[in-house]
Amino acid sequence: MRRKDTSTASFRALLQEISLLLAYEAMRDLKVRDETIETPMMETVAPVLDGKKLVLVAILRAGQGILDGMLQLVPSARVGHIGLYRDPKTLAAVEYYYKVPNQLADRDVIMCDPMLATGNSAVAALNRVKRSKPGSLRFVCLLACPEGLANLREHHPDVHVYTAAVDEKLDEHGYILPGLGDAGDRLFGTR
């Protein structure tokens, strides 16, 4: 994925594959309850997810790539979207869209964004979702860096982060190094 000559189709496929694996890790300890079910052979007790349906929230636009992979594992999950862009001068997150399922209270929510760079978008998105008092919050990303992890931990120490890699640092423009470039542009072929 990091190679600059990786095609859009390959990047998209690899992101979906890695997202599926990250989803498994992020959901590994969700609460389950035992339920009596009927198999084709007999009645048995099996674990099922406890509580209300899981909610996956993609930070637009690049978060959609992780969301697609996660939905392969949990196609019944509810889905939300938060549109944020990074102000190029201040690197602050600016919200332009918010649509998540009603009644987040008591639901497990997993936030998706490929890059945890400055952490400003993640912090802003988590601030927004926390107003609805979800049962738990997790953050899934493809790449993180120490600065973004520190920012997220400072503002949301209760949120667990699941990532495929932690890179060295940020550059002066807020991009992860060595990184893989702009995940949204690579995912959608816009550069």
PDB file of N, CA, C and O in Angstrom, residues 8 12 15 57-68 80-86 94 96-97 112-115 121 175 181-191:
ATOM      1  N   THR A   8      -4.986   2.485  -7.777  1.00  0.00           N
ATOM      2  CA  THR A   8      -6.169   2.785  -6.965  1.00  0.00           C
ATOM      3  C   THR A   8      -6.921   1.501  -6.622  1.00  0.00           C
ATOM      4  O   THR A   8      -7.317   1.298  -5.473  1.00  0.00           O
ATOM      5  N   ARG A  12      -7.388   0.155  -2.831  1.00  0.00           N
ATOM      6  CA  ARG A  12      -8.745  -0.046  -2.310  1.00  0.00           C
ATOM      7  C   ARG A  12      -8.915  -1.471  -1.787  1.00  0.00           C
ATOM      8  O   ARG A  12      -9.451  -1.687  -0.696  1.00  0.00           O
ATOM      9  N   LEU A  15      -6.848  -1.986   1.403  1.00  0.00           N
ATOM     10  CA  LEU A  15      -7.459  -1.293   2.543  1.00  0.00           C
ATOM     11  C   LEU A  15      -8.651  -2.091   3.079  1.00  0.00           C
ATOM     12  O   LEU A  15      -8.818  -2.228   4.288  1.00  0.00           O
ATOM     13  N   VAL A  57     -18.856   4.320  12.402  1.00  0.00           N
ATOM     14  CA  VAL A  57     -18.907   5.709  11.959  1.00  0.00           C
ATOM     15  C   VAL A  57     -17.637   6.022  11.169  1.00  0.00           C
ATOM     16  O   VAL A  57     -16.530   5.934  11.704  1.00  0.00           O
ATOM     17  N   ALA A  58     -17.807   6.380   9.905  1.00  0.00           N
ATOM     18  CA  ALA A  58     -16.679   6.736   9.037  1.00  0.00           C
ATOM     19  C   ALA A  58     -16.479   8.241   9.057  1.00  0.00           C
ATOM     20  O   ALA A  58     -17.434   9.004   8.925  1.00  0.00           O
ATOM     21  N   ILE A  59     -15.224   8.648   9.227  1.00  0.00           N
ATOM     22  CA  ILE A  59     -14.880  10.058   9.067  1.00  0.00           C
ATOM     23  C   ILE A  59     -14.616  10.243   7.575  1.00  0.00           C
ATOM     24  O   ILE A  59     -13.725   9.611   7.009  1.00  0.00           O
ATOM     25  N   LEU A  60     -15.450  11.081   6.951  1.00  0.00           N
ATOM     26  CA  LEU A  60     -15.364  11.267   5.504  1.00  0.00           C
ATOM     27  C   LEU A  60     -14.124  12.041   5.119  1.00  0.00           C
ATOM     28  O   LEU A  60     -13.663  12.877   5.868  1.00  0.00           O
ATOM     29  N   ARG A  61     -13.611  11.711   4.000  1.00  0.00           N
ATOM     30  CA  ARG A  61     -14.113  10.774   3.035  1.00  0.00           C
ATOM     31  C   ARG A  61     -13.367   9.463   3.087  1.00  0.00           C
ATOM     32  O   ARG A  61     -13.877   8.407   2.763  1.00  0.00           O
ATOM     33  N   ALA A  62     -12.128   9.503   3.534  1.00  0.00           N
ATOM     34  CA  ALA A  62     -11.274   8.318   3.497  1.00  0.00           C
ATOM     35  C   ALA A  62     -11.732   7.210   4.444  1.00  0.00           C
ATOM     36  O   ALA A  62     -11.459   6.037   4.207  1.00  0.00           O
ATOM     37  N   GLY A  63     -12.462   7.558   5.491  1.00  0.00           N
ATOM     38  CA  GLY A  63     -12.963   6.543   6.424  1.00  0.00           C
ATOM     39  C   GLY A  63     -13.881   5.541   5.766  1.00  0.00           C
ATOM     40  O   GLY A  63     -14.068   4.424   6.261  1.00  0.00           O
ATOM     41  N   GLN A  64     -14.443   5.914   4.623  1.00  0.00           N
ATOM     42  CA  GLN A  64     -15.324   5.004   3.886  1.00  0.00           C
ATOM     43  C   GLN A  64     -14.581   3.732   3.475  1.00  0.00           C
ATOM     44  O   GLN A  64     -15.152   2.652   3.452  1.00  0.00           O
ATOM     45  N   GLY A  65     -13.300   3.848   3.181  1.00  0.00           N
ATOM     46  CA  GLY A  65     -12.512   2.678   2.790  1.00  0.00           C
ATOM     47  C   GLY A  65     -12.398   1.656   3.905  1.00  0.00           C
ATOM     48  O   GLY A  65     -12.462   0.447   3.660  1.00  0.00           O
ATOM     49  N   ILE A  66     -12.245   2.109   5.137  1.00  0.00           N
ATOM     50  CA  ILE A  66     -12.201   1.189   6.284  1.00  0.00           C
ATOM     51  C   ILE A  66     -13.595   0.647   6.567  1.00  0.00           C
ATOM     52  O   ILE A  66     -13.773  -0.534   6.839  1.00  0.00           O
ATOM     53  N   LEU A  67     -14.586   1.504   6.469  1.00  0.00           N
ATOM     54  CA  LEU A  67     -15.968   1.092   6.705  1.00  0.00           C
ATOM     55  C   LEU A  67     -16.370  -0.067   5.801  1.00  0.00           C
ATOM     56  O   LEU A  67     -16.959  -1.053   6.254  1.00  0.00           O
ATOM     57  N   ASP A  68     -16.021   0.007   4.530  1.00  0.00           N
ATOM     58  CA  ASP A  68     -16.378  -1.050   3.578  1.00  0.00           C
ATOM     59  C   ASP A  68     -15.814  -2.402   4.008  1.00  0.00           C
ATOM     60  O   ASP A  68     -16.493  -3.421   3.938  1.00  0.00           O
ATOM     61  N   GLY A  80     -22.813   5.408  10.370  1.00  0.00           N
ATOM     62  CA  GLY A  80     -22.868   6.859  10.442  1.00  0.00           C
ATOM     63  C   GLY A  80     -21.708   7.469   9.685  1.00  0.00           C
ATOM     64  O   GLY A  80     -20.723   6.785   9.386  1.00  0.00           O
ATOM     65  N   HIS A  81     -21.835   8.755   9.369  1.00  0.00           N
ATOM     66  CA  HIS A  81     -20.773   9.483   8.671  1.00  0.00           C
ATOM     67  C   HIS A  81     -20.585  10.849   9.324  1.00  0.00           C
ATOM     68  O   HIS A  81     -21.569  11.511   9.666  1.00  0.00           O
ATOM     69  N   ILE A  82     -19.324  11.229   9.469  1.00  0.00           N
ATOM     70  CA  ILE A  82     -18.985  12.570   9.944  1.00  0.00           C
ATOM     71  C   ILE A  82     -18.036  13.167   8.912  1.00  0.00           C
ATOM     72  O   ILE A  82     -16.984  12.603   8.627  1.00  0.00           O
ATOM     73  N   GLY A  83     -18.443  14.297   8.347  1.00  0.00           N
ATOM     74  CA  GLY A  83     -17.601  14.976   7.365  1.00  0.00           C
ATOM     75  C   GLY A  83     -16.732  16.016   8.051  1.00  0.00           C
ATOM     76  O   GLY A  83     -17.245  16.932   8.696  1.00  0.00           O
ATOM     77  N   LEU A  84     -15.431  15.830   7.941  1.00  0.00           N
ATOM     78  CA  LEU A  84     -14.463  16.768   8.516  1.00  0.00           C
ATOM     79  C   LEU A  84     -13.378  17.027   7.478  1.00  0.00           C
ATOM     80  O   LEU A  84     -13.009  16.131   6.735  1.00  0.00           O
ATOM     81  N   TYR A  85     -12.886  18.249   7.442  1.00  0.00           N
ATOM     82  CA  TYR A  85     -11.688  18.505   6.654  1.00  0.00           C
ATOM     83  C   TYR A  85     -10.711  19.254   7.541  1.00  0.00           C
ATOM     84  O   TYR A  85     -11.089  19.869   8.536  1.00  0.00           O
ATOM     85  N   ARG A  86      -9.444  19.159   7.182  1.00  0.00           N
ATOM     86  CA  ARG A  86      -8.389  19.789   7.965  1.00  0.00           C
ATOM     87  C   ARG A  86      -8.074  21.149   7.366  1.00  0.00           C
ATOM     88  O   ARG A  86      -7.712  21.252   6.188  1.00  0.00           O
ATOM     89  N   VAL A  94     -12.560  20.868  10.766  1.00  0.00           N
ATOM     90  CA  VAL A  94     -13.758  21.667  10.492  1.00  0.00           C
ATOM     91  C   VAL A  94     -14.853  20.697  10.055  1.00  0.00           C
ATOM     92  O   VAL A  94     -14.702  19.967   9.071  1.00  0.00           O
ATOM     93  N   TYR A  96     -18.347  19.552   8.411  1.00  0.00           N
ATOM     94  CA  TYR A  96     -19.280  20.001   7.381  1.00  0.00           C
ATOM     95  C   TYR A  96     -20.467  19.057   7.213  1.00  0.00           C
ATOM     96  O   TYR A  96     -21.410  19.379   6.504  1.00  0.00           O
ATOM     97  N   TYR A  97     -20.432  17.897   7.884  1.00  0.00           N
ATOM     98  CA  TYR A  97     -21.528  16.937   7.737  1.00  0.00           C
ATOM     99  C   TYR A  97     -21.565  16.038   8.964  1.00  0.00           C
ATOM    100  O   TYR A  97     -20.516  15.626   9.466  1.00  0.00           O
ATOM    101  N   CYS A 112     -13.987   5.138  12.261  1.00  0.00           N
ATOM    102  CA  CYS A 112     -13.057   4.679  11.217  1.00  0.00           C
ATOM    103  C   CYS A 112     -12.452   5.858  10.469  1.00  0.00           C
ATOM    104  O   CYS A 112     -13.181   6.692   9.945  1.00  0.00           O
ATOM    105  N   ASP A 113     -11.127   5.887  10.396  1.00  0.00           N
ATOM    106  CA  ASP A 113     -10.411   6.867   9.583  1.00  0.00           C
ATOM    107  C   ASP A 113      -9.032   6.283   9.315  1.00  0.00           C
ATOM    108  O   ASP A 113      -8.362   5.857  10.251  1.00  0.00           O
ATOM    109  N   PRO A 114      -8.594   6.224   8.055  1.00  0.00           N
ATOM    110  CA  PRO A 114      -7.320   5.558   7.775  1.00  0.00           C
ATOM    111  C   PRO A 114      -6.101   6.154   8.468  1.00  0.00           C
ATOM    112  O   PRO A 114      -5.185   5.442   8.821  1.00  0.00           O
ATOM    113  N   MET A 115      -6.082   7.471   8.652  1.00  0.00           N
ATOM    114  CA  MET A 115      -4.882   8.105   9.167  1.00  0.00           C
ATOM    115  C   MET A 115      -5.158   8.808  10.497  1.00  0.00           C
ATOM    116  O   MET A 115      -6.087   9.606  10.595  1.00  0.00           O
ATOM    117  N   SER A 121      -8.841  15.615  13.779  1.00  0.00           N
ATOM    118  CA  SER A 121     -10.114  15.121  13.232  1.00  0.00           C
ATOM    119  C   SER A 121     -10.693  14.039  14.123  1.00  0.00           C
ATOM    120  O   SER A 121     -11.901  14.023  14.393  1.00  0.00           O
ATOM    121  N   TYR A 175       1.479  15.662   7.778  1.00  0.00           N
ATOM    122  CA  TYR A 175       1.386  14.348   7.118  1.00  0.00           C
ATOM    123  C   TYR A 175       2.291  13.348   7.810  1.00  0.00           C
ATOM    124  O   TYR A 175       3.397  13.691   8.246  1.00  0.00           O
ATOM    125  N   GLY A 181       1.056   8.721   1.853  1.00  0.00           N
ATOM    126  CA  GLY A 181       0.413   9.799   1.107  1.00  0.00           C
ATOM    127  C   GLY A 181      -0.986  10.060   1.637  1.00  0.00           C
ATOM    128  O   GLY A 181      -1.325   9.659   2.745  1.00  0.00           O
ATOM    129  N   ASP A 182      -1.800  10.728   0.857  1.00  0.00           N
ATOM    130  CA  ASP A 182      -3.176  11.044   1.239  1.00  0.00           C
ATOM    131  C   ASP A 182      -4.062   9.829   0.967  1.00  0.00           C
ATOM    132  O   ASP A 182      -4.291   9.464  -0.188  1.00  0.00           O
ATOM    133  N   ALA A 183      -4.537   9.191   2.025  1.00  0.00           N
ATOM    134  CA  ALA A 183      -5.320   7.953   1.874  1.00  0.00           C
ATOM    135  C   ALA A 183      -6.586   8.179   1.053  1.00  0.00           C
ATOM    136  O   ALA A 183      -6.963   7.329   0.241  1.00  0.00           O
ATOM    137  N   GLY A 184      -7.255   9.311   1.231  1.00  0.00           N
ATOM    138  CA  GLY A 184      -8.458   9.594   0.459  1.00  0.00           C
ATOM    139  C   GLY A 184      -8.176   9.707  -1.024  1.00  0.00           C
ATOM    140  O   GLY A 184      -8.877   9.139  -1.862  1.00  0.00           O
ATOM    141  N   ASP A 185      -7.132  10.437  -1.372  1.00  0.00           N
ATOM    142  CA  ASP A 185      -6.771  10.571  -2.784  1.00  0.00           C
ATOM    143  C   ASP A 185      -6.380   9.231  -3.375  1.00  0.00           C
ATOM    144  O   ASP A 185      -6.750   8.913  -4.514  1.00  0.00           O
ATOM    145  N   ARG A 186      -5.660   8.420  -2.626  1.00  0.00           N
ATOM    146  CA  ARG A 186      -5.238   7.116  -3.135  1.00  0.00           C
ATOM    147  C   ARG A 186      -6.418   6.156  -3.246  1.00  0.00           C
ATOM    148  O   ARG A 186      -6.504   5.373  -4.173  1.00  0.00           O
ATOM    149  N   LEU A 187      -7.344   6.261  -2.322  1.00  0.00           N
ATOM    150  CA  LEU A 187      -8.526   5.399  -2.320  1.00  0.00           C
ATOM    151  C   LEU A 187      -9.461   5.724  -3.472  1.00  0.00           C
ATOM    152  O   LEU A 187     -10.020   4.820  -4.110  1.00  0.00           O
ATOM    153  N   PHE A 188      -9.631   7.001  -3.760  1.00  0.00           N
ATOM    154  CA  PHE A 188     -10.603   7.415  -4.776  1.00  0.00           C
ATOM    155  C   PHE A 188      -9.969   7.845  -6.097  1.00  0.00           C
ATOM    156  O   PHE A 188     -10.676   8.246  -7.019  1.00  0.00           O
ATOM    157  N   GLY A 189      -8.646   7.798  -6.186  1.00  0.00           N
ATOM    158  CA  GLY A 189      -7.970   8.119  -7.445  1.00  0.00           C
ATOM    159  C   GLY A 189      -8.079   9.581  -7.833  1.00  0.00           C
ATOM    160  O   GLY A 189      -8.146   9.917  -9.013  1.00  0.00           O
ATOM    161  N   THR A 190      -8.071  10.459  -6.848  1.00  0.00           N
ATOM    162  CA  THR A 190      -8.243  11.890  -7.135  1.00  0.00           C
ATOM    163  C   THR A 190      -6.942  12.649  -7.251  1.00  0.00           C
ATOM    164  O   THR A 190      -6.947  13.863  -7.361  1.00  0.00           O
ATOM    165  N   ARG A 191      -5.812  11.933  -7.206  1.00  0.00           N
ATOM    166  CA  ARG A 191      -4.510  12.583  -7.428  1.00  0.00           C
ATOM    167  C   ARG A 191      -3.620  11.716  -8.213  1.00  0.00           C
ATOM    168  O   ARG A 191      -3.581  10.564  -8.164  1.00  0.00           O
TER     169      ARG A 191
END
